[in-house]
Coordinates of C-alpha atoms in Angstrom, one line a residue:
M1 CA 14.9 -5.6 -37.9
L2 CA 15.0 -9.3 -38.7
T3 CA 12.4 -10.9 -41.0
D4 CA 13.6 -14.5 -40.5
A5 CA 10.6 -16.4 -39.3
S6 CA 12.8 -18.9 -37.5
R7 CA 13.6 -16.4 -34.7
P8 CA 11.9 -13.3 -33.3
S9 CA 12.6 -9.9 -34.5
C10 CA 14.7 -7.8 -32.2
V11 CA 16.0 -4.3 -31.6
A12 CA 19.0 -3.4 -29.5
V13 CA 19.3 -0.5 -27.0
A14 CA 22.7 0.7 -25.7
Y15 CA 22.1 0.5 -22.0
S16 CA 24.6 1.9 -19.5
G17 CA 22.1 1.9 -16.6
G18 CA 22.1 5.7 -16.5
R19 CA 19.0 7.9 -16.6
D20 CA 18.8 8.4 -20.4
S21 CA 19.5 4.9 -21.5
T22 CA 17.1 3.5 -18.8
A23 CA 14.3 5.7 -20.1
L24 CA 15.0 4.7 -23.7
L25 CA 15.2 1.0 -22.9
H26 CA 11.9 1.1 -20.9
A27 CA 10.1 3.1 -23.6
T28 CA 11.3 0.7 -26.3
A29 CA 10.4 -2.4 -24.3
C30 CA 6.9 -1.0 -23.7
A31 CA 6.4 -0.4 -27.4
A32 CA 7.8 -3.8 -28.3
R33 CA 5.3 -5.5 -25.9
E34 CA 2.6 -4.6 -28.4
H35 CA 4.2 -6.7 -31.1
T36 CA 4.2 -10.4 -30.7
G37 CA 7.6 -12.0 -30.9
M38 CA 9.5 -8.8 -30.6
V39 CA 12.6 -8.8 -28.3
V40 CA 14.5 -5.8 -27.0
L41 CA 18.2 -6.4 -26.3
A42 CA 19.8 -4.3 -23.6
L43 CA 23.5 -4.0 -24.6
H44 CA 25.6 -3.2 -21.5
V45 CA 29.4 -2.6 -21.8
H46 CA 31.6 -3.1 -18.7
H47 CA 34.6 -0.8 -19.2
G48 CA 36.3 -1.6 -15.9
L49 CA 37.4 2.0 -15.5
S50 CA 35.3 2.6 -12.4
A51 CA 35.3 0.8 -9.1
Q52 CA 31.5 0.8 -9.5
A53 CA 31.5 -1.1 -12.8
D54 CA 30.5 -4.4 -11.3
A55 CA 27.7 -2.8 -9.3
W56 CA 26.4 -1.1 -12.5
L57 CA 26.3 -4.5 -14.3
A58 CA 24.5 -6.0 -11.3
H59 CA 22.0 -3.1 -11.4
A60 CA 21.4 -3.7 -15.1
E61 CA 20.8 -7.4 -14.5
Q62 CA 18.3 -6.7 -11.8
V63 CA 16.4 -4.1 -13.8
C64 CA 16.1 -6.3 -16.9
S65 CA 15.1 -9.3 -14.8
R66 CA 12.4 -7.3 -13.0
W67 CA 11.0 -5.9 -16.2
A68 CA 11.0 -9.3 -17.8
E69 CA 9.0 -10.7 -14.9
Q70 CA 6.5 -7.8 -15.5
G71 CA 6.0 -8.9 -19.0
L72 CA 8.4 -6.6 -20.9
P73 CA 10.2 -8.4 -23.7
V74 CA 13.7 -7.3 -22.6
R75 CA 16.9 -9.3 -22.3
L76 CA 20.3 -8.1 -21.1
V77 CA 23.5 -8.8 -23.1
S78 CA 26.8 -7.6 -21.5
R79 CA 30.4 -7.6 -22.5
R80 CA 33.6 -6.6 -20.7
V81 CA 36.2 -4.6 -22.6
Q82 CA 39.6 -3.3 -21.8
V83 CA 40.6 0.3 -22.5
A84 CA 44.2 0.9 -23.5
L85 CA 45.6 3.5 -21.1
G86 CA 48.7 5.5 -21.7
S87 CA 48.5 5.2 -25.5
G88 CA 48.6 8.9 -26.1
V89 CA 44.8 8.9 -26.9
S90 CA 42.4 10.3 -24.3
V91 CA 40.6 7.9 -22.0
E92 CA 37.3 9.3 -23.3
A93 CA 38.2 8.5 -26.9
Q94 CA 39.5 5.0 -26.0
A95 CA 36.5 4.1 -24.0
R96 CA 34.1 5.4 -26.7
R97 CA 35.9 3.4 -29.4
A98 CA 35.8 0.2 -27.2
R99 CA 32.2 0.8 -26.3
Y100 CA 31.0 1.1 -29.9
Q101 CA 32.9 -1.9 -31.0
A102 CA 31.5 -4.0 -28.2
L103 CA 27.9 -2.7 -29.0
A104 CA 28.4 -3.6 -32.7
D105 CA 29.7 -7.1 -31.9
M106 CA 26.9 -7.9 -29.4
A107 CA 24.2 -6.6 -31.8
R108 CA 25.5 -8.6 -34.7
E109 CA 25.9 -11.8 -32.6
A110 CA 22.3 -11.5 -31.4
G111 CA 20.9 -10.8 -34.8
A112 CA 19.9 -7.2 -34.2
G113 CA 20.3 -4.9 -37.2
L114 CA 19.2 -1.8 -35.3
V115 CA 20.8 -0.2 -32.3
L116 CA 19.1 2.7 -30.5
L117 CA 21.2 5.3 -28.6
A118 CA 19.8 7.6 -25.9
H119 CA 21.6 10.9 -26.9
H120 CA 19.3 13.9 -26.5
R121 CA 19.3 17.6 -27.6
R122 CA 21.6 18.7 -24.7
D123 CA 24.1 16.0 -25.7
Q124 CA 24.0 17.3 -29.3
A125 CA 24.6 20.9 -28.3
E126 CA 27.5 19.9 -26.1
T127 CA 29.0 17.9 -28.9
F128 CA 28.8 20.9 -31.2
L129 CA 30.5 23.2 -28.7
L130 CA 33.3 20.7 -28.0
Q131 CA 33.9 20.1 -31.7
A132 CA 34.1 23.9 -32.3
L133 CA 36.5 24.3 -29.4
R134 CA 38.7 21.6 -31.0
G135 CA 38.7 23.4 -34.3
A136 CA 36.8 20.7 -36.1
G137 CA 35.8 20.8 -39.7
L138 CA 32.4 20.3 -41.3
N139 CA 32.1 16.7 -40.3
G140 CA 32.9 17.3 -36.7
L141 CA 30.7 20.3 -36.4
A142 CA 27.8 18.3 -37.8
S143 CA 28.0 16.4 -34.5
M144 CA 25.9 13.3 -34.0
P145 CA 23.6 12.1 -36.8
A146 CA 20.1 11.1 -35.9
E147 CA 20.6 7.9 -38.0
I148 CA 23.6 6.3 -39.7
E149 CA 24.6 3.0 -41.3
R150 CA 27.9 1.7 -39.9
D151 CA 29.4 -1.7 -39.4
G152 CA 26.5 -3.3 -41.1
L153 CA 24.1 -1.8 -38.5
R154 CA 21.6 1.0 -38.3
W155 CA 22.4 3.3 -35.4
V156 CA 19.5 5.5 -34.5
R157 CA 19.2 8.3 -31.9
P158 CA 15.4 8.7 -31.6
W159 CA 15.5 11.4 -28.9
L160 CA 18.2 13.7 -30.5
A161 CA 15.7 16.5 -30.9
H162 CA 14.2 16.2 -27.5
P163 CA 15.3 18.1 -24.4
R164 CA 16.8 16.4 -21.4
E165 CA 13.8 17.7 -19.3
A166 CA 11.4 15.4 -21.3
I167 CA 13.5 12.4 -20.4
E168 CA 13.6 13.4 -16.7
A169 CA 9.9 13.7 -16.7
Y170 CA 9.5 10.2 -18.3
V171 CA 11.7 8.6 -15.6
A172 CA 9.9 10.4 -12.8
H173 CA 6.4 9.4 -14.3
H174 CA 7.3 5.7 -14.5
G175 CA 9.3 5.6 -11.2
L176 CA 12.4 4.2 -12.9
S177 CA 15.6 3.5 -11.0
W178 CA 18.9 4.4 -12.6
I179 CA 22.6 4.8 -11.7
D180 CA 24.7 7.9 -11.7
D181 CA 28.3 7.5 -13.1
D182 CA 30.6 8.9 -10.5
S183 CA 33.0 10.0 -13.3
N184 CA 30.4 12.6 -14.4
A185 CA 31.7 14.8 -11.6
H186 CA 35.4 14.6 -12.7
T187 CA 36.3 17.8 -14.5
R188 CA 39.4 16.3 -16.0
F189 CA 37.1 15.1 -18.8
A190 CA 36.4 17.8 -21.4
R191 CA 32.7 17.1 -21.6
N192 CA 32.3 17.3 -17.9
R193 CA 34.1 20.6 -17.7
L194 CA 31.8 22.0 -20.3
R195 CA 28.7 20.6 -18.6
L196 CA 29.6 21.6 -15.0
D197 CA 31.6 24.8 -15.4
V198 CA 30.5 26.4 -18.7
W199 CA 26.9 25.3 -19.5
P200 CA 25.1 26.9 -16.5
G201 CA 26.6 30.3 -17.3
L202 CA 25.9 29.9 -21.0
L203 CA 22.2 29.0 -20.4
A204 CA 21.9 31.9 -18.0
A205 CA 23.1 34.3 -20.7
F206 CA 21.5 32.6 -23.7
P207 CA 18.4 30.5 -22.6
Q208 CA 18.0 29.2 -26.2
A209 CA 21.6 28.0 -26.5
E210 CA 20.7 24.3 -26.4
A211 CA 18.1 24.5 -29.1
S212 CA 20.1 26.9 -31.2
L213 CA 23.4 24.9 -31.1
A214 CA 21.5 21.6 -31.9
A215 CA 19.8 23.3 -34.8
A216 CA 23.1 24.5 -36.2
A217 CA 24.5 20.9 -36.1
R218 CA 21.4 19.7 -37.9
R219 CA 21.8 22.3 -40.7
L220 CA 25.4 21.3 -41.2
Q221 CA 24.2 17.7 -41.5
D222 CA 21.9 18.7 -44.3
V223 CA 24.8 19.8 -46.4
L224 CA 27.1 16.9 -45.6
P225 CA 26.1 14.6 -48.5
G226 CA 26.8 17.3 -51.0
A227 CA 30.1 18.2 -49.4
E228 CA 31.1 14.5 -49.3
A229 CA 30.4 14.1 -53.0
W230 CA 32.4 17.3 -53.8
R231 CA 35.4 16.1 -51.7
S232 CA 35.3 12.6 -53.2
A233 CA 35.4 14.0 -56.7
L234 CA 38.2 16.4 -55.8
V235 CA 40.3 13.7 -54.2
A236 CA 39.7 11.3 -57.1
S237 CA 41.3 13.9 -59.4
L238 CA 44.4 14.0 -57.3
L239 CA 45.1 10.3 -56.7
M240 CA 48.2 8.9 -58.2
P241 CA 48.0 5.5 -60.0
G242 CA 49.9 2.7 -58.4
R243 CA 50.3 -1.1 -58.3
E244 CA 48.4 -3.2 -55.8
G245 CA 50.1 -3.1 -52.4
E246 CA 51.8 0.2 -53.0
A247 CA 51.3 3.1 -50.5
A248 CA 48.4 5.5 -51.2
R249 CA 49.7 8.6 -52.9
L250 CA 48.4 12.1 -53.8
D251 CA 49.6 14.4 -56.5
A252 CA 51.0 17.1 -54.2
A253 CA 52.0 19.4 -57.0
Q254 CA 48.4 19.5 -58.3
W255 CA 47.1 19.7 -54.8
A256 CA 49.4 22.7 -54.0
E257 CA 47.7 24.7 -56.8
L258 CA 44.3 24.5 -55.2
S259 CA 42.9 27.2 -53.0
G260 CA 43.5 27.0 -49.3
A261 CA 40.0 25.7 -48.6
Q262 CA 40.2 23.1 -51.3
R263 CA 43.6 21.9 -49.9
R264 CA 42.3 21.6 -46.4
E265 CA 39.0 19.8 -47.3
S266 CA 40.6 17.4 -49.8
L267 CA 43.4 16.6 -47.3
R268 CA 40.9 15.8 -44.6
H269 CA 38.9 13.6 -46.9
W270 CA 42.0 11.7 -48.3
Y271 CA 43.6 11.1 -45.0
R272 CA 40.3 9.7 -43.6
M273 CA 40.1 7.4 -46.6
V274 CA 43.6 6.0 -46.3
A275 CA 44.1 6.1 -42.5
G276 CA 40.6 5.4 -41.3
V277 CA 40.8 8.2 -38.8
S278 CA 40.5 12.0 -38.9
L279 CA 43.6 14.2 -39.2
A280 CA 43.9 16.7 -36.4
A281 CA 42.9 20.3 -37.4
S282 CA 46.3 21.6 -36.5
W283 CA 48.0 19.2 -38.9
V284 CA 45.5 20.0 -41.7
E285 CA 46.3 23.7 -41.3
R286 CA 50.1 23.1 -41.1
L287 CA 50.3 20.9 -44.2
A288 CA 48.0 23.1 -46.2
H289 CA 50.4 26.0 -45.5
E290 CA 53.8 24.2 -45.7
V291 CA 53.5 21.7 -48.5
P292 CA 53.0 24.1 -51.4
G293 CA 56.4 25.8 -50.6
L294 CA 58.1 22.4 -50.2
V295 CA 56.8 21.2 -53.5
F296 CA 58.0 24.4 -55.2
Q297 CA 61.5 23.9 -53.7
Q298 CA 61.4 20.2 -54.7
K299 CA 62.0 19.2 -51.1
S300 CA 61.1 15.9 -49.4
L301 CA 60.1 15.5 -45.8
P302 CA 58.5 12.8 -43.6
W303 CA 55.9 13.5 -40.9
P304 CA 56.1 10.2 -39.0
E305 CA 53.8 11.5 -36.2
I306 CA 50.9 11.2 -38.6
G307 CA 52.2 8.6 -41.1
L308 CA 52.6 11.0 -44.1
G309 CA 55.6 11.9 -46.2
L310 CA 56.3 14.2 -49.2
Y311 CA 58.6 12.8 -51.9
R312 CA 59.2 13.9 -55.5
G313 CA 56.0 15.9 -55.6
E314 CA 53.8 13.2 -54.0
L315 CA 52.1 13.0 -50.6
V316 CA 52.5 9.4 -49.5
F317 CA 50.6 7.6 -46.7
L318 CA 53.3 5.7 -44.8
G319 CA 50.7 3.8 -42.8
V320 CA 52.6 3.9 -39.5
V321 CA 52.5 6.5 -36.8
K322 CA 55.9 6.8 -35.0
T323 CA 55.6 6.7 -31.2
A324 CA 58.0 7.4 -28.4
G325 CA 61.0 5.1 -28.6
A326 CA 60.6 4.4 -32.3
D327 CA 63.8 6.2 -33.1
A328 CA 65.9 3.7 -31.2
L329 CA 68.6 2.0 -33.3
P330 CA 68.4 -1.8 -33.8
P331 CA 71.3 -4.0 -32.6
G332 CA 74.4 -4.1 -34.7
E333 CA 73.8 -7.6 -36.0
V334 CA 70.9 -10.1 -35.8
P335 CA 71.4 -13.7 -37.1
L336 CA 68.7 -14.9 -39.4
C337 CA 69.4 -18.7 -40.1
I338 CA 66.5 -18.9 -42.6
Q339 CA 65.9 -22.5 -43.6
V340 CA 62.4 -22.3 -45.2
P341 CA 60.4 -19.8 -47.1
G342 CA 57.8 -17.6 -45.3
A343 CA 57.4 -14.4 -43.3
H344 CA 60.3 -14.1 -40.9
A345 CA 59.7 -11.4 -38.2
L346 CA 62.7 -9.4 -37.1
A347 CA 62.1 -8.2 -33.5
S348 CA 64.6 -5.4 -33.8
W349 CA 62.8 -3.9 -36.8
A350 CA 59.1 -3.1 -37.3
G351 CA 58.3 -5.6 -39.9
H352 CA 59.2 -9.0 -41.4
L353 CA 61.4 -10.4 -44.2
L354 CA 59.2 -12.2 -46.8
V355 CA 61.1 -15.1 -48.4
A356 CA 59.5 -17.0 -51.3
P357 CA 60.6 -19.2 -54.2
V358 CA 61.1 -17.3 -57.5
P359 CA 62.1 -18.4 -61.0
S360 CA 64.9 -15.8 -61.3
G361 CA 66.5 -12.8 -59.6
G362 CA 66.7 -14.5 -56.2
V363 CA 69.5 -15.9 -54.1
R364 CA 70.5 -19.5 -53.3
P365 CA 68.7 -20.8 -50.2
S366 CA 72.1 -21.7 -48.7
V367 CA 73.0 -17.9 -48.7
L368 CA 70.2 -17.2 -46.2
A369 CA 71.0 -20.1 -43.9
A370 CA 74.0 -18.1 -42.4
A371 CA 72.8 -14.6 -43.2
V372 CA 72.6 -11.7 -40.7
A373 CA 70.6 -8.5 -40.6
R374 CA 72.3 -5.2 -39.9
P375 CA 71.4 -1.5 -39.9
R376 CA 73.1 0.9 -42.3
A377 CA 76.5 1.9 -41.1
G378 CA 77.7 4.0 -44.1
G379 CA 79.9 3.1 -47.0
E380 CA 77.9 0.2 -48.3
Q381 CA 78.0 -0.4 -52.0
F382 CA 75.2 -1.9 -54.0
Q383 CA 75.2 -3.3 -57.6
S384 CA 71.8 -2.9 -59.2
G385 CA 72.4 -5.1 -62.3
P386 CA 74.9 -7.2 -64.1
G387 CA 77.8 -5.2 -65.6
R388 CA 76.7 -2.0 -63.7
P389 CA 79.1 -0.3 -61.3
A390 CA 78.5 -0.7 -57.6
R391 CA 77.5 2.6 -56.1
S392 CA 76.7 4.0 -52.7
L393 CA 73.3 3.2 -51.2
K394 CA 72.5 6.9 -51.2
K395 CA 73.0 7.2 -54.9
Q396 CA 71.1 4.0 -55.6
F397 CA 68.2 5.1 -53.4
Q398 CA 68.0 8.4 -55.3
A399 CA 68.2 6.7 -58.7
S400 CA 65.5 4.2 -57.8
G401 CA 63.2 6.9 -56.2
V402 CA 63.2 5.4 -52.7
P403 CA 62.1 8.0 -50.2
Q404 CA 63.9 8.6 -46.9
W405 CA 61.4 6.7 -44.9
G406 CA 61.8 3.7 -47.1
R407 CA 65.5 3.4 -46.3
D408 CA 65.3 2.2 -42.7
G409 CA 64.8 -1.5 -43.2
P410 CA 67.5 -4.1 -42.3
L411 CA 70.4 -4.8 -44.7
I412 CA 70.9 -8.6 -45.3
W413 CA 74.5 -9.8 -45.4
S414 CA 76.1 -13.1 -46.0
G415 CA 79.7 -12.9 -44.7
D416 CA 81.2 -9.7 -46.3
A417 CA 78.7 -9.7 -49.2
L418 CA 75.7 -7.4 -49.1
V419 CA 72.8 -9.6 -50.3
F420 CA 69.6 -7.5 -50.1
V421 CA 68.6 -3.9 -49.5
P422 CA 65.0 -2.9 -48.8
G423 CA 63.7 -0.8 -51.7
L424 CA 66.5 -1.9 -54.0
G425 CA 66.3 -5.7 -54.0
V426 CA 69.0 -8.4 -54.3
D427 CA 72.5 -7.2 -55.1
A428 CA 73.4 -8.4 -58.6
R429 CA 76.5 -10.0 -57.4
C430 CA 74.5 -12.4 -55.2
V431 CA 71.8 -13.4 -57.7
A432 CA 71.6 -17.2 -58.3
P433 CA 72.4 -18.6 -61.7
A434 CA 69.4 -19.2 -64.0
G435 CA 67.9 -22.7 -63.5
E436 CA 69.0 -23.1 -59.9
P437 CA 66.5 -23.1 -57.0
Q438 CA 66.3 -19.6 -55.5
W439 CA 64.4 -17.4 -53.2
G440 CA 63.3 -13.9 -53.6
L441 CA 63.3 -11.4 -50.7
E442 CA 61.0 -8.5 -49.8
W443 CA 61.1 -6.4 -46.7
V444 CA 57.5 -5.7 -45.4
P445 CA 57.2 -2.9 -42.9
A446 CA 54.7 -3.5 -40.0
S447 CA 52.4 -0.9 -41.6
R448 CA 51.6 -3.1 -44.6

């Protein structure tokens, strides 16, 4: 909480208007009333996914206004977000990501360093089961932490060890009004299917299921710090050195020598480090099984679906996940007409051509004024240096160690002269004489 004497201390509560968050907001506000100057922020996110979203916001405003009139130090802060539908990611996941980002933004803007979440023991048990059904690893099975530092904020779930019945009793005792999300009855969502179709039968057969599953998640959380330290050390021993701006690379030959468990855990950890998201369990299993054989056979292979590739014994993070339509060929020719240095986006390719003044090894600016961009057509010849023979692009790519996924950028032509090839540079026959003004070229894929 804030210690700045110029403004009151505050704590934030994620408030949807539902039963659990209503109880947590009320309990927090009642406790804050005992501390002079304390303010409780009710953070409400309007997703726009339900026809009732406006009514829920109105309800939240009315509740907070009424409580404030009763002397509770509570203030509502709301934000509307848009959920990207049809992106290949579930609506649940998209909504959750948008919600947490909005909560973090509102809390920081209001000066709250602590955000309380109303998840309880049933939520934790459900999360454990869902993660297990998805084939999650240790991090997933550990489910929701009771407290975590993220985005410069402390996220705390004070009721994670308490049963839902205790919250229901609190709401009834204080006569609190709350809303019921109509989407909770839609079994197209995984959590709702578990809650409505599976959970009643599970509790009937195993009355202690909720407490037992939540306890299992808590025990896994106990070993997470040690496991993370082990993974970090293992991945550090596999990282390949590289220059700034280069793609992240892992020594696949050394990685292939590890045990199956070590391969899987290190791959999960490394991918999360470089991609910022978790790699699906099915992909972890597939790569841990396939890559050792590919390394032994000295084969290269890209996996554009997850932004990874194998080349010359190295696992490379490509940084871009190919989606539907990404294989479409660009037009046969795109005029450039570059008059000034800078980043020149090419709409037909995913990236931009970076043009900058260089002391040597570049091209005359006049060359780019009438240049065109074309895809590879076959038969192109590239000269890598003065006095060297011009060779096919395939041979030049192989000699320079350019992987298959690095060969898809546009070729820059001036008339019949091949000027520039991504991954290879400027053709030696087009390099400007020493002492003349000249520009260097670099193709920068959209992933960088």
